[in-house]
CSV table of C-alpha atoms in Angstrom, one decimal:
chain,number,residue,atom,x,y,z
H,330,VAL,CA,-8.2,-11.0,4.2
H,331,GLN,CA,-4.7,-10.6,5.4
H,332,LEU,CA,-1.3,-11.0,3.8
H,333,GLN,CA,1.5,-11.2,6.4
H,334,ALA,CA,5.0,-10.7,5.2
H,335,SER,CA,7.9,-11.7,7.4
H,336,GLY,CA,11.5,-12.7,7.3
H,337,GLY,CA,13.2,-9.4,6.8
H,338,GLY,CA,16.2,-8.2,8.8
H,339,SER,CA,19.7,-6.8,8.7
H,340,VAL,CA,22.4,-8.8,7.0
H,341,GLN,CA,25.8,-8.3,5.5
H,342,ALA,CA,26.3,-8.4,1.8
H,343,GLY,CA,26.6,-11.9,0.4
H,344,ASN,CA,24.2,-13.5,2.9
H,345,SER,CA,20.8,-14.9,2.3
H,346,LEU,CA,17.3,-14.4,3.6
H,347,ARG,CA,13.9,-16.1,3.1
H,348,LEU,CA,10.9,-13.9,3.1
H,349,SER,CA,7.5,-15.4,3.7
H,350,CYS,CA,4.0,-14.2,2.7
H,351,ASP,CA,1.3,-15.9,4.9
H,352,ALA,CA,-2.2,-15.5,3.5
H,353,SER,CA,-5.5,-15.9,5.2
H,354,GLY,CA,-9.1,-15.1,4.5
H,355,LEU,CA,-9.0,-15.8,0.8
H,356,THR,CA,-9.3,-18.8,-1.6
H,357,PHE,CA,-5.5,-18.9,-1.9
H,358,GLU,CA,-5.4,-21.3,-4.8
H,359,ASP,CA,-7.2,-18.8,-7.0
H,360,TYR,CA,-4.7,-15.9,-6.4
H,361,ALA,CA,-1.5,-15.0,-8.1
H,362,ILE,CA,1.0,-13.8,-5.5
H,363,GLY,CA,3.8,-11.4,-6.2
H,364,TRP,CA,6.7,-9.9,-4.3
H,365,PHE,CA,7.6,-6.2,-4.7
H,366,ARG,CA,10.1,-3.8,-3.0
H,367,GLN,CA,10.5,-0.2,-2.6
H,368,ALA,CA,13.7,1.5,-1.6
H,369,PRO,CA,13.8,5.0,-0.1
H,370,GLY,CA,13.3,7.6,-2.8
H,371,LYS,CA,12.6,5.0,-5.5
H,372,GLU,CA,9.5,3.6,-7.1
H,373,ARG,CA,8.0,0.3,-6.2
H,374,GLU,CA,9.4,-2.5,-8.4
H,375,GLY,CA,8.3,-6.0,-9.1
H,376,ILE,CA,10.6,-8.8,-8.1
H,377,SER,CA,8.9,-12.1,-8.8
H,378,CYS,CA,5.5,-13.7,-8.8
H,379,VAL,CA,3.8,-17.1,-9.0
H,380,SER,CA,0.6,-17.8,-10.8
H,381,SER,CA,-2.4,-19.7,-9.4
H,382,VAL,CA,-2.5,-22.0,-12.4
H,383,GLY,CA,0.3,-24.5,-12.3
H,384,SER,CA,2.4,-22.3,-10.1
H,385,ARG,CA,4.2,-20.7,-13.1
H,386,THR,CA,7.0,-18.5,-11.8
H,387,TYR,CA,8.0,-15.1,-13.2
H,388,TYR,CA,11.1,-13.1,-12.4
H,389,SER,CA,12.2,-9.6,-13.2
H,390,PRO,CA,15.6,-9.3,-14.8
H,391,MET,CA,17.2,-8.2,-11.5
H,392,ALA,CA,15.9,-11.3,-9.7
H,393,THR,CA,16.5,-14.0,-12.1
H,394,SER,CA,19.9,-15.2,-10.9
H,395,ARG,CA,19.6,-14.6,-7.1
H,396,PHE,CA,16.0,-14.9,-6.1
H,397,THR,CA,13.6,-17.9,-6.0
H,398,ILE,CA,9.9,-17.8,-5.4
H,399,VAL,CA,8.2,-20.9,-3.9
H,400,ARG,CA,4.5,-21.4,-3.6
H,401,ASP,CA,3.0,-23.7,-0.8
H,402,ASN,CA,-0.7,-24.0,-1.4
H,403,ALA,CA,-1.2,-26.4,1.6
H,404,ARG,CA,0.1,-23.7,4.0
H,405,LYS,CA,-1.2,-20.7,2.0
H,406,MET,CA,2.3,-19.3,1.9
H,407,VAL,CA,4.7,-17.9,-0.7
H,408,HIS,CA,8.3,-17.6,0.0
H,409,LEU,CA,11.0,-15.5,-1.6
H,410,ASP,CA,14.5,-17.0,-1.2
H,411,MET,CA,17.1,-14.3,-1.7
H,412,LYS,CA,20.8,-15.2,-1.9
H,413,ASN,CA,24.0,-13.2,-2.4
H,414,LEU,CA,22.3,-10.1,-1.1
H,415,ARG,CA,23.7,-6.7,-2.0
H,416,PRO,CA,23.4,-3.3,-0.4
H,417,GLU,CA,21.2,-2.2,-3.3
H,418,ASP,CA,18.7,-4.8,-2.2
H,419,THR,CA,17.9,-2.7,0.8
H,420,ALA,CA,14.2,-2.0,0.7
H,421,VAL,CA,10.8,-2.6,2.2
H,422,TYR,CA,9.5,-5.8,0.7
H,423,ARG,CA,5.8,-6.5,0.3
H,424,CYS,CA,3.6,-9.3,-1.1
H,425,ALA,CA,0.4,-8.8,-3.0
H,426,ALA,CA,-2.4,-11.0,-4.3
H,427,LEU,CA,-4.4,-10.8,-7.5
H,428,TRP,CA,-7.4,-13.0,-8.2
H,429,LEU,CA,-6.5,-14.5,-11.6
H,430,THR,CA,-6.7,-18.0,-12.9
H,431,ALA,CA,-4.5,-17.5,-15.9
H,432,ASN,CA,-0.9,-17.2,-16.8
H,433,PRO,CA,-0.4,-14.1,-18.8
H,434,ASP,CA,3.1,-13.1,-19.7
H,435,ASN,CA,2.8,-9.8,-17.9
H,436,LEU,CA,1.5,-11.2,-14.7
H,437,LEU,CA,4.1,-9.4,-12.5
H,438,SER,CA,3.0,-6.0,-13.8
H,439,LEU,CA,-0.7,-7.0,-13.6
H,440,ILE,CA,-0.3,-7.7,-9.9
H,441,LEU,CA,1.6,-4.5,-9.3
H,442,GLN,CA,-1.1,-2.4,-11.0
H,443,HIS,CA,-4.3,-4.3,-10.0
H,444,ALA,CA,-3.6,-6.3,-6.8
H,445,ASP,CA,-6.7,-7.1,-4.8
H,446,PHE,CA,-4.7,-7.2,-1.6
H,447,TRP,CA,-1.4,-5.9,-0.3
H,448,GLY,CA,0.5,-7.1,2.8
H,449,GLN,CA,2.4,-4.8,5.1
H,450,GLY,CA,6.1,-4.6,4.4
H,451,THR,CA,9.1,-6.3,5.9
H,452,LEU,CA,12.4,-4.4,5.9
H,453,VAL,CA,15.5,-5.8,4.4
H,454,THR,CA,18.7,-4.0,5.2
H,455,VAL,CA,22.0,-5.2,3.5
H,456,SER,CA,25.2,-3.7,4.7
H,457,SER,CA,28.5,-3.8,2.9
């Protein structure tokens, strides 16, 4: 199983980026996929996730207005569209997968705590 995160880079504040999580080696349709980030000296935090059932989307409060998660089962990919980036968005972003065919309200924290697979990180640097 491999989760490949890509799309990070260095941008100026106010710009946008699309991160992609490319999954292989798993029955993608049965997995909830989440995006997480970790800034230097800070704990890992959940950003957004999408369920396996009906592609229900979840957002943390910080992501609600600027980030959009998109699931593409045909390509086994999940994208995170980020707009109006801020310097405080600077972090290593990772995707994770949890086998779960349900839509619990706490899905984002479930993935964070119990993910079956984690991808490597992609660095996002936002300068002011």
